CSV table of C-alpha atoms and ligand atoms in Angstrom, one decimal:
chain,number,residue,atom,x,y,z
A,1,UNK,CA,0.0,0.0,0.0
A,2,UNK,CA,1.2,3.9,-0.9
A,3,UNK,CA,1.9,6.0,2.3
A,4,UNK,CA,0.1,7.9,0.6
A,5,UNK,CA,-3.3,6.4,0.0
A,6,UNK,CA,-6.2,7.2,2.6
A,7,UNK,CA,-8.5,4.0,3.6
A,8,UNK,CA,-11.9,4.7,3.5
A,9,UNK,CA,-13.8,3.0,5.9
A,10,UNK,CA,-18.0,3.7,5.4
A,11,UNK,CA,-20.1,3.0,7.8
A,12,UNK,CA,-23.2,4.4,6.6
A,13,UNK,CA,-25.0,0.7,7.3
A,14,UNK,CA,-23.4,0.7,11.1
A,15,UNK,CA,-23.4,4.4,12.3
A,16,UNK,CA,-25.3,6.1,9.8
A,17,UNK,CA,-28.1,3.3,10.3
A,18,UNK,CA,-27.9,4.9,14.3
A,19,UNK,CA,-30.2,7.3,12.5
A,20,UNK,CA,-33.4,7.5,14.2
A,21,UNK,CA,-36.2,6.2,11.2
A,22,UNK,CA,-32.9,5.3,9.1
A,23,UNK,CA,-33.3,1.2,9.9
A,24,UNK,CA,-32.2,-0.9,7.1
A,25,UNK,CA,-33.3,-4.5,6.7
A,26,UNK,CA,-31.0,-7.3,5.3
A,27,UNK,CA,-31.9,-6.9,1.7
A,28,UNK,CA,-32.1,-2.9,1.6
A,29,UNK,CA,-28.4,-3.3,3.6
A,30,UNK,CA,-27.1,-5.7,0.8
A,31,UNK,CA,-28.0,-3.4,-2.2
A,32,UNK,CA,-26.2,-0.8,-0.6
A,33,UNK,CA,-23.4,-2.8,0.6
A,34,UNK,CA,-23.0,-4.0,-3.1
A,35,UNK,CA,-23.4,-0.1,-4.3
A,36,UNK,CA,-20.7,0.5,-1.8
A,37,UNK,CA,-18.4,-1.8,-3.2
A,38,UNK,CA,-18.5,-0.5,-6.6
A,39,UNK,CA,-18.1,2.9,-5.6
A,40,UNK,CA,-14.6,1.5,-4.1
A,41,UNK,CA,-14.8,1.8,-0.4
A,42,UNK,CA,-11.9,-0.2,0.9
A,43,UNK,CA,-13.9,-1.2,3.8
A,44,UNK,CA,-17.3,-1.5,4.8
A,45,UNK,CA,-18.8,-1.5,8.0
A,46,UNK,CA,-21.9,-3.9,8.3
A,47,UNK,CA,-23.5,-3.7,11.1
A,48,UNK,CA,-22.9,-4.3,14.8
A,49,UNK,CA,-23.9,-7.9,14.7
A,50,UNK,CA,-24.7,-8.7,18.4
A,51,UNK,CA,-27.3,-5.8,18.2
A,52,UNK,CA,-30.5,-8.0,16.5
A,53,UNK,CA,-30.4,-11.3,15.0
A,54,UNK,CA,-31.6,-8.6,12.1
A,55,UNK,CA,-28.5,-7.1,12.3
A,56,UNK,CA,-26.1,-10.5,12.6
A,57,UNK,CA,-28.5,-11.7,9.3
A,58,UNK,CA,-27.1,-8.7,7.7
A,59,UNK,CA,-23.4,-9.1,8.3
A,60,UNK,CA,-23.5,-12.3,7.7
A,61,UNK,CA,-25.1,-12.4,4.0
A,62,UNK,CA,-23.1,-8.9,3.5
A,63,UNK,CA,-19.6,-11.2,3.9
A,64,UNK,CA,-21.3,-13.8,1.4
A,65,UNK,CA,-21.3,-11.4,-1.2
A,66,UNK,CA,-18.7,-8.4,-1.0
A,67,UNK,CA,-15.7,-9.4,-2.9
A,68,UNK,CA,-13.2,-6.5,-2.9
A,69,UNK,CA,-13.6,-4.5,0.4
A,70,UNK,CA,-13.2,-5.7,3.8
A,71,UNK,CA,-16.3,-6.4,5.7
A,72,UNK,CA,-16.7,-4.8,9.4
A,73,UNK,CA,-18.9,-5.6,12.1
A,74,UNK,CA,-18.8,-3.7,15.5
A,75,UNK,CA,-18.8,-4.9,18.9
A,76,UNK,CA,-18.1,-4.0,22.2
A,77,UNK,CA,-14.9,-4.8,24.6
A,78,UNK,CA,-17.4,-7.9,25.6
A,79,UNK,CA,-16.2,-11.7,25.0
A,80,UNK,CA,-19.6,-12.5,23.6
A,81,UNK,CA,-19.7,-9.5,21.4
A,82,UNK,CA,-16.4,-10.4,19.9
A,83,UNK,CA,-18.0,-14.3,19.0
A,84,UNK,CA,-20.8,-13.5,17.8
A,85,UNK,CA,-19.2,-10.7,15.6
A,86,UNK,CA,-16.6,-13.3,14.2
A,87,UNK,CA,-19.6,-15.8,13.8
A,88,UNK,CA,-21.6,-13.1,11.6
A,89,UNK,CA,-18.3,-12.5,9.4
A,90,UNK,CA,-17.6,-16.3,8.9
A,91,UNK,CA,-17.5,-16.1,5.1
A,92,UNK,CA,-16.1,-12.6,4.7
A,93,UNK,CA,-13.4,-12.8,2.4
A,94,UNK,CA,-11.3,-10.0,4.2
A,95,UNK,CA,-13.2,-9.8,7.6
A,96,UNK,CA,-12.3,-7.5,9.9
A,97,UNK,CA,-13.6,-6.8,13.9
A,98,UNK,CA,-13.6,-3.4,15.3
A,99,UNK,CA,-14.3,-3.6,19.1
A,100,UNK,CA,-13.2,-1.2,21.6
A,101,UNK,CA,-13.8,0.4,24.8
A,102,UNK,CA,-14.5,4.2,25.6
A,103,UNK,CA,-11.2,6.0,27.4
A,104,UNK,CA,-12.2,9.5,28.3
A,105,UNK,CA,-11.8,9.8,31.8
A,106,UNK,CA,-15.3,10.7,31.4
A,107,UNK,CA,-16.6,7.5,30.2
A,108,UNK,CA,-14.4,5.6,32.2
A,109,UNK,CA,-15.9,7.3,35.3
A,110,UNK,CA,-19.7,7.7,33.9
A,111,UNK,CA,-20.3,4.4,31.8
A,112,UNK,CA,-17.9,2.1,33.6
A,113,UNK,CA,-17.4,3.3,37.1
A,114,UNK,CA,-13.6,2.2,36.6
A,115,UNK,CA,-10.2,3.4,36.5
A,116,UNK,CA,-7.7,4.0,33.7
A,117,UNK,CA,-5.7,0.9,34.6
A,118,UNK,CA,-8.7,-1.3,34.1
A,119,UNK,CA,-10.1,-0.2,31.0
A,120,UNK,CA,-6.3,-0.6,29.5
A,121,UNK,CA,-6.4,-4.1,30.8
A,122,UNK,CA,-10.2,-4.4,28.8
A,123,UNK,CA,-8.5,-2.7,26.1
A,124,UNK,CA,-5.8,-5.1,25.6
A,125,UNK,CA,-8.1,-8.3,26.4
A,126,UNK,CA,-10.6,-7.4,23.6
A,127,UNK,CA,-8.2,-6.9,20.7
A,128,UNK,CA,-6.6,-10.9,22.0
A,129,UNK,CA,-10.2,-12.1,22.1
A,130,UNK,CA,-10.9,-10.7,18.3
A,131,UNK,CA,-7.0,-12.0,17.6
A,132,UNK,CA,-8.5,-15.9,18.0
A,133,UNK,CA,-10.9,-15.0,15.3
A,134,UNK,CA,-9.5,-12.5,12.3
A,135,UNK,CA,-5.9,-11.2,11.9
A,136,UNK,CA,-7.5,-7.5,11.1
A,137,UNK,CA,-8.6,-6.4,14.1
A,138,UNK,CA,-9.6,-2.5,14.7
A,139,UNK,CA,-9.8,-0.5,18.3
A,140,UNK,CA,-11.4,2.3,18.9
A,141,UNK,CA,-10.4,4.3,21.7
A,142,UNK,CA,-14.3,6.1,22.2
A,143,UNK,CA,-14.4,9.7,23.1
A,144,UNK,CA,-10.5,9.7,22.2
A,145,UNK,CA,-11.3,13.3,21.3
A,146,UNK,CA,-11.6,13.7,25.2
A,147,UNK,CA,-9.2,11.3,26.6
A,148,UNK,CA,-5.8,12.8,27.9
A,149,UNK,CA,-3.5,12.3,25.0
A,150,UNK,CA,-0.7,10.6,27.7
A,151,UNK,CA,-3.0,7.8,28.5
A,152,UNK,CA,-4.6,7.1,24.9
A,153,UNK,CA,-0.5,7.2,23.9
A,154,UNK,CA,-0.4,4.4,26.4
A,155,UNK,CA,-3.4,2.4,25.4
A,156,UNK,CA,-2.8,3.0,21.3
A,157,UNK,CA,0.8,1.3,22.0
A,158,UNK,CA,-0.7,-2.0,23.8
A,159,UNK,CA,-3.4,-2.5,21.9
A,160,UNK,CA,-1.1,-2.9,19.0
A,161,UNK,CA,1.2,-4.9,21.1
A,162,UNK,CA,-2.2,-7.2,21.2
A,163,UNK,CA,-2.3,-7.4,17.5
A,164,UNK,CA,-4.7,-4.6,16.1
A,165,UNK,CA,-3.7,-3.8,13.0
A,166,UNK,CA,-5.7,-0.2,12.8
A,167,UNK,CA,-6.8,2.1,15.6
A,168,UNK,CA,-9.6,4.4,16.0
A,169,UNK,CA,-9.5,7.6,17.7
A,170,UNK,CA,-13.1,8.5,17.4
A,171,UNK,CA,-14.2,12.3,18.4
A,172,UNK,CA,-17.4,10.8,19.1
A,173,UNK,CA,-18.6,13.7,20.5
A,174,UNK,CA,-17.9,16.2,17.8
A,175,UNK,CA,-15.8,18.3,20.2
A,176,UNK,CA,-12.4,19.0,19.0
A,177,UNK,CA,-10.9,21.9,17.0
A,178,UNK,CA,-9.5,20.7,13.5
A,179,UNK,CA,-6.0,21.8,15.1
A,180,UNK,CA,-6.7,20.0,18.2
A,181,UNK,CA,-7.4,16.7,16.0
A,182,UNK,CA,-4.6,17.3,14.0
A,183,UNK,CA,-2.3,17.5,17.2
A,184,UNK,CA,-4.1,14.7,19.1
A,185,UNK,CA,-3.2,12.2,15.5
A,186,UNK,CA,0.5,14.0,15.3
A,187,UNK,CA,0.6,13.4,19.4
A,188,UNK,CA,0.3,9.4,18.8
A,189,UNK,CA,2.7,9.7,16.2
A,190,UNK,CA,5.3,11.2,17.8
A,191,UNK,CA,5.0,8.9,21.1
A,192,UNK,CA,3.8,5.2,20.2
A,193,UNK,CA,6.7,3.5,19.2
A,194,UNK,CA,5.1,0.4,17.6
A,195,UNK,CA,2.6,2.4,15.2
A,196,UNK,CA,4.7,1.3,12.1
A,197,UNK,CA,2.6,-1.6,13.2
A,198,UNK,CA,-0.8,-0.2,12.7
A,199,UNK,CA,-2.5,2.6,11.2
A,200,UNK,CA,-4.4,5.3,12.6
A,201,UNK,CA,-8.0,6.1,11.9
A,202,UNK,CA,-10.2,8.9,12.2
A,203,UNK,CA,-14.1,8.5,13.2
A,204,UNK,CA,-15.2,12.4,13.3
A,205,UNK,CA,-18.8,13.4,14.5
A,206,UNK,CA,-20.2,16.7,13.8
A,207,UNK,CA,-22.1,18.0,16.4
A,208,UNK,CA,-20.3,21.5,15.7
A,209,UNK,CA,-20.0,20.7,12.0
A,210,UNK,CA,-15.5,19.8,12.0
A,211,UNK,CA,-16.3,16.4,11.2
A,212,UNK,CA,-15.0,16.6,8.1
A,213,UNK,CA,-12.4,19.4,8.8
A,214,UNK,CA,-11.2,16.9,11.8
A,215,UNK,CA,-10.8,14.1,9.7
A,216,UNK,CA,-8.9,16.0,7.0
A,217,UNK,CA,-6.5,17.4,9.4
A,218,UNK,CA,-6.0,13.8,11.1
A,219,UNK,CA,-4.6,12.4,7.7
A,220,UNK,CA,-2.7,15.9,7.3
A,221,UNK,CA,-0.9,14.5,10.8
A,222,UNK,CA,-0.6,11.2,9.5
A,223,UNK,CA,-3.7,9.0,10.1
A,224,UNK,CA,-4.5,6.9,6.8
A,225,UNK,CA,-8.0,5.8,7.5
A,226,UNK,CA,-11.4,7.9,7.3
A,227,UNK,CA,-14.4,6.8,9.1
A,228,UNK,CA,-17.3,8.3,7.2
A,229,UNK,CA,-20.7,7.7,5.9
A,230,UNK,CA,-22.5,9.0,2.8
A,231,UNK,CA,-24.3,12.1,3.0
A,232,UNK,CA,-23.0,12.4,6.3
A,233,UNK,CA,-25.7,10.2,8.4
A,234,UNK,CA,-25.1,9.4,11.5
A,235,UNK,CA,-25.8,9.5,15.5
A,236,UNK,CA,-26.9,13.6,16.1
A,237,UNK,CA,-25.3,15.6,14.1
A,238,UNK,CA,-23.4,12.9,12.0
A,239,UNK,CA,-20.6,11.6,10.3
A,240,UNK,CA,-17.7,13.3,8.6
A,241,UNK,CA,-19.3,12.8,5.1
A,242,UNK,CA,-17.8,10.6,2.3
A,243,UNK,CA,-18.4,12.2,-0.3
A,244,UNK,CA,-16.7,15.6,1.2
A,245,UNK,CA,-13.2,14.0,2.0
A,246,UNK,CA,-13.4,12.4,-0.9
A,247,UNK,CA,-13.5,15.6,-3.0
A,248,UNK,CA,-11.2,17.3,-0.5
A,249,UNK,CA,-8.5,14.6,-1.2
A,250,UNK,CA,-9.2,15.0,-4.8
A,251,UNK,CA,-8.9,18.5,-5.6
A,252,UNK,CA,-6.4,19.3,-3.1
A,253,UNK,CA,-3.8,17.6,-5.1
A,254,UNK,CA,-1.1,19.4,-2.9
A,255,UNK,CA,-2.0,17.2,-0.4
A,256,UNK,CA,-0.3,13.9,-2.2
A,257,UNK,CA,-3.7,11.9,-1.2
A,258,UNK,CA,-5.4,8.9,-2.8
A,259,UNK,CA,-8.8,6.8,-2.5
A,260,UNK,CA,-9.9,4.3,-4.2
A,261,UNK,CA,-13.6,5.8,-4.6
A,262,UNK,CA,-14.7,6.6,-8.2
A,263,UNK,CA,-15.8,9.7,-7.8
A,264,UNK,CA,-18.5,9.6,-10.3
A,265,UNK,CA,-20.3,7.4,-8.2
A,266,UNK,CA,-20.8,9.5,-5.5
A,267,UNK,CA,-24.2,11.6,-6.7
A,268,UNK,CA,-26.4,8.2,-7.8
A,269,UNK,CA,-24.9,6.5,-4.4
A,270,UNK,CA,-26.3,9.8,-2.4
A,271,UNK,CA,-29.2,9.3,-3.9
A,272,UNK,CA,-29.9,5.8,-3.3
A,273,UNK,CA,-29.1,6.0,-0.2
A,274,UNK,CA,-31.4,8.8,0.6
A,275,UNK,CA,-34.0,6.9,-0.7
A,276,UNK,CA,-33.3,3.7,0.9
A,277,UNK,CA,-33.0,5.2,4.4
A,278,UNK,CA,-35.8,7.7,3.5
A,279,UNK,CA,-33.4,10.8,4.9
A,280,UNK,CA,-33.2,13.1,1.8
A,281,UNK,CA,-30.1,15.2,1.7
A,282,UNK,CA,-30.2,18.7,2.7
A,283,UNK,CA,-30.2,20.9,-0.7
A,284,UNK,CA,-27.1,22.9,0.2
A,285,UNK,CA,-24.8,19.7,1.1
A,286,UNK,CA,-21.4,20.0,-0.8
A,287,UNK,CA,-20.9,17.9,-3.3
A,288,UNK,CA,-24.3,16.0,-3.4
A,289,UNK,CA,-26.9,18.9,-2.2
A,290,UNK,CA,-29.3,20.0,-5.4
A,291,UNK,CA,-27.8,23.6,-5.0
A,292,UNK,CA,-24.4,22.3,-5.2
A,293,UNK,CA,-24.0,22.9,-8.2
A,294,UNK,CA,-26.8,26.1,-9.7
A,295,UNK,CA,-26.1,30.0,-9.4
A,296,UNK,CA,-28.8,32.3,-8.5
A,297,UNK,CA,-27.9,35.7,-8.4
A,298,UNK,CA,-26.5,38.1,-11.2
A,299,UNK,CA,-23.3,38.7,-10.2
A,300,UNK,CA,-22.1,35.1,-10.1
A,301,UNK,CA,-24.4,33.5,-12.9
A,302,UNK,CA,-22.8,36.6,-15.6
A,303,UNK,CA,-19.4,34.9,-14.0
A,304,UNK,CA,-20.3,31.1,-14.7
A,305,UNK,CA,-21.7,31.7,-18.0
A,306,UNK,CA,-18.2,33.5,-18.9
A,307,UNK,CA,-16.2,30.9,-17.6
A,308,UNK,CA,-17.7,28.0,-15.5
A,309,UNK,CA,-14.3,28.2,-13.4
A,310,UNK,CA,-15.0,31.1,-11.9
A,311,UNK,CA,-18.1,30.0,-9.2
A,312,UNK,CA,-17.2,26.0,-9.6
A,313,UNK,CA,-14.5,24.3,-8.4
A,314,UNK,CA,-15.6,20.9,-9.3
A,315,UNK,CA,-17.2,20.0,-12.7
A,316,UNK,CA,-20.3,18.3,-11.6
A,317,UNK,CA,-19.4,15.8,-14.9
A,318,UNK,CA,-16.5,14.2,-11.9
A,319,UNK,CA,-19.3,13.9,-9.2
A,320,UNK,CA,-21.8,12.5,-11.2
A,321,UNK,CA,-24.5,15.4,-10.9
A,322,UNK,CA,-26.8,16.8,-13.2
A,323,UNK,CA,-25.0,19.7,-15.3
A,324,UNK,CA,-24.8,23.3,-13.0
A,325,UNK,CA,-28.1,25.0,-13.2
A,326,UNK,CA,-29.0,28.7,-13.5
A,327,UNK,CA,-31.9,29.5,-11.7
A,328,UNK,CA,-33.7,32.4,-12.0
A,329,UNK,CA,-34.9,34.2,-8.8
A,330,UNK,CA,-35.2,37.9,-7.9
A,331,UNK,CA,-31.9,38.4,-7.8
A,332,UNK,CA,-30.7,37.2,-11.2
A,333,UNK,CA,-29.2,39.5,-14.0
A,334,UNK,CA,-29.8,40.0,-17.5
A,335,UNK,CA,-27.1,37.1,-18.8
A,336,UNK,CA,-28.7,34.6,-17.0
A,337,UNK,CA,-32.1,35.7,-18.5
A,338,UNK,CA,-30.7,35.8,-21.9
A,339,UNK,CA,-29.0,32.7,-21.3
A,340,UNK,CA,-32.2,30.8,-20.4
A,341,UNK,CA,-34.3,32.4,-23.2
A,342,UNK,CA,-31.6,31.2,-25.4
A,343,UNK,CA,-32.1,27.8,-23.9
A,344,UNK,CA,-35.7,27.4,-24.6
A,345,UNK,CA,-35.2,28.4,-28.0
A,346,UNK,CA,-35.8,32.4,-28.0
A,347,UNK,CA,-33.4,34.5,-30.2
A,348,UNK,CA,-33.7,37.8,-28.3
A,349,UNK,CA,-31.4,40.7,-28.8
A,350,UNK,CA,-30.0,43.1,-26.3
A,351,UNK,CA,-32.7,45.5,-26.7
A,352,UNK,CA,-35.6,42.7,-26.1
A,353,UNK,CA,-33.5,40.8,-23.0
A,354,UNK,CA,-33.6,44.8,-21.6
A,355,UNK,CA,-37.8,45.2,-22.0
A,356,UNK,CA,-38.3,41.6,-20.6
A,357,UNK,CA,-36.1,42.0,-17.5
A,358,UNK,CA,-38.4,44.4,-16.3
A,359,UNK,CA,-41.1,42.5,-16.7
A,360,UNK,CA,-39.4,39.3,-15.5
A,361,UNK,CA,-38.5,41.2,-11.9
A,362,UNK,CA,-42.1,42.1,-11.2
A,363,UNK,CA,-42.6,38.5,-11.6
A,364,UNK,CA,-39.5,37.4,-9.8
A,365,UNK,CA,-40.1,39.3,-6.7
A,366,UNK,CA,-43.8,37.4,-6.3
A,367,UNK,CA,-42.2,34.5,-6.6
A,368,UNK,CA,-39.2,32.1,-5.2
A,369,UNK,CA,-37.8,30.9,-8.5
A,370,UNK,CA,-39.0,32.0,-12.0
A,371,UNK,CA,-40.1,28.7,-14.0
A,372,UNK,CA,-39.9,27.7,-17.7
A,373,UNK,CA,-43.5,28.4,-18.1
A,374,UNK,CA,-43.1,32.2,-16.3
A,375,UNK,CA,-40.6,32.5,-19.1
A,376,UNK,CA,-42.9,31.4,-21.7
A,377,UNK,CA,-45.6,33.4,-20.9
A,378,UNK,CA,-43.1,36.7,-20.6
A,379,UNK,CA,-41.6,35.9,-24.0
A,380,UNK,CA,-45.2,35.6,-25.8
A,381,UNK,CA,-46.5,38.2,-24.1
A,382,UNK,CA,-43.2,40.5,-25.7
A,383,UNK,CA,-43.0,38.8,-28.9
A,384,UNK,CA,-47.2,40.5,-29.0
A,385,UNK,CA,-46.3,43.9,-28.3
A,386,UNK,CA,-42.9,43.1,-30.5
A,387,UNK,CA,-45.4,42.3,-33.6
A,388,UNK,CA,-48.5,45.0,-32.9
B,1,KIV,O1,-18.4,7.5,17.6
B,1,KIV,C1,-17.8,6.5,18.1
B,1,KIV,O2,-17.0,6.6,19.0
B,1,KIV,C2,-18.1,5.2,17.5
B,1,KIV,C3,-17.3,4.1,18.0
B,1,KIV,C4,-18.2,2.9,18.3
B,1,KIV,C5,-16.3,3.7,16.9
B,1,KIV,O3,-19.0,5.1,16.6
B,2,ZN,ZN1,-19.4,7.1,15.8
């Protein structure tokens, strides 16, 4: 593998299923599992098999079928977890187990009532139970983005010792600053001395909306796995969104990143899965949002229609979107008008586009957007007057 190439690891069918009203069953999780594949995640995360014998049915016939990608399924730092987990993954032809315990002092204190000594000894004990099944065995340290970076040094370096071969440090909580992310990743780099043994992974949520700012400046500081989910689903706020690192990696060529995902993929994926989880994506999401990609007022429509560089960074051809749109709303200019005349078939001059702006603002300010059939009716109405 390149040092340069970033894993991506979705789990839109594991955390982004967390969604309230987003529950998949087994053959709505295989179509997508399959849809993931082809886009080219390099692993996907299944489900969190001890859950529901709904969820165990779904790992299990997801590893029957993905050929390429790893298959995940989740589990706690519990022995039976950890069993029924590698039971579900049987037939996985790359299986992996990601278990783990949570480290804040926080959690250790709140959900555990324990001490850091004994959650490092759980820590250890659950990457050797998962060890007796598969060789790839991810940890997530939970709430890493609150655990004191000393001890998680401490923990990151024995779990590998146990065999994990990746490990998670999941801001589960959405809390860090992209910079405190970034030194948290560079922290573990600098002071575990077996982490040529393992890589590091990012699991950003975005309860302040850094999830995706986090992960990107966790693989700046040398992580090499994302944890993310298309469209961004996810527990509260969400996920660091596919789609967004993704493009990040992509365009930001200066940052000497890779994925595997074909890019192209990533609007009809969105879609699907915003159908099949009946969660549709909110229009101004980058990359996959229906306003990603159309100019509305004057200023930056006369801009586009000079040179499609100037308001677009990313040709929507590369995402697989529909072509930029220019919509017409109150605040539009006379090119776009033209423009959209000249689309439905109109050959106005300068001196006509000037008469039927006026008429198209008094019409534009009653309304949100100006439709095809507003247009229609402002052009026959002209081409009268034009005539008489
Ligand atoms: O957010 C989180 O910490 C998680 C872990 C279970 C990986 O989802
Ligand atoms: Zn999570």
């Amino acid at each position: 593998m390149s040092a340069n190439k970033i894993q991506i690891f979705d789990t839109t069918l594991r955390d982004g299923e967390q969604v309230p009203g987003c529950k998949l069953n087994t053959s709505e999780k295989v179509e997508l599992a399959l849809k993931l594949e082809e886009l080219g995640v390099d692993i996907i995360e299944a489900g969190f098999p001890i859950s529901s014998p709904g969820d165990f049915s779904s790992v299990n016939e997801i590893s029957k079928i993905i050929s390429n990608a790893s298959v995940c399924g989740l589990t706690r730092a519990v022995q039976k977890d950890i069993e029924v987990a590698a039971e579900a993954l049987k037939y996985a032809r790359r299986p992996r187990i990601h278990t783990g315990i949570g480290t804040s002092d926080l959690h250790i204190k709140a959900k555990f009532n324990s001490t850091r000594k004994d959650i490092l000894k759980r820590a250890i004990q659950c990457v050797k139970w998962a060890k007796n099944f598969v060789d790839d065995v991810e940890f997530y340290a939970e709430d890493a983005g609150r655990t004191d970076n000393e001890y998680l040094a401490t923990v990151v370096e024995a779990v590998i010792k146990a065999g994990a071969t990746v490990v998670n440090i999941p801001d589960t909580t959405g809390y860090c600053l992209p910079h405190q992310y970034g030194e948290k990743i560079a922290f573990l780099v600098n002071n575990v001395p077996n982490l040529d043994k393992a890589i590091l992974s990012c699991h950003c949520h975005n309860d302040l909306g850094m999830a995706t700012a986090n992960s990107i400046a966790g693989v700046i500081n040398g992580a090499r796995q994302i944890e993310c989910t298309i469209n961004g689903l996810g527990e509260r706020a969400g996920n660091t969104s596919l789609e967004e690192v993704v493009m990040i990696i992509k365009q930001h060529k200066e940052l000497d990143f890779y994925t595997s995902v074909n890019s192209r993929l990533l609007n009809p994926v969105s879609l699907l899965v915003a159908e099949t989880m009946r969660m549709p994506v909110q229009c101004n999401k980058a990359i996959v949002g229906t306003n990603a990609f159309s100019h509305s007022s004057g200023i930056h429509q006369d801009g586009f229609l000079k040179n499609a560089l100037t308001y677009e960074i990313i040709d929507p051809v590369e995402v697989g979107a529909e072509a930029s749109r220019i919509v017409l709303t109150a605040r539009s200019g006379r090119s776009a008008l033209a423009h959209r005349f000249h689309k439905l078939g109109y050959q106005f001059d300068r001196n006509d586009i000037d008469v039927l702006y006026q008429g198209f603002l008094m019409v534009a300010d009653k309304k949100k957007e100006v439709m095809e059939d507003d247009l229609n009716a402002l052009a026959q109405a002209h081409c009268k007057v034009v005539v008489v």
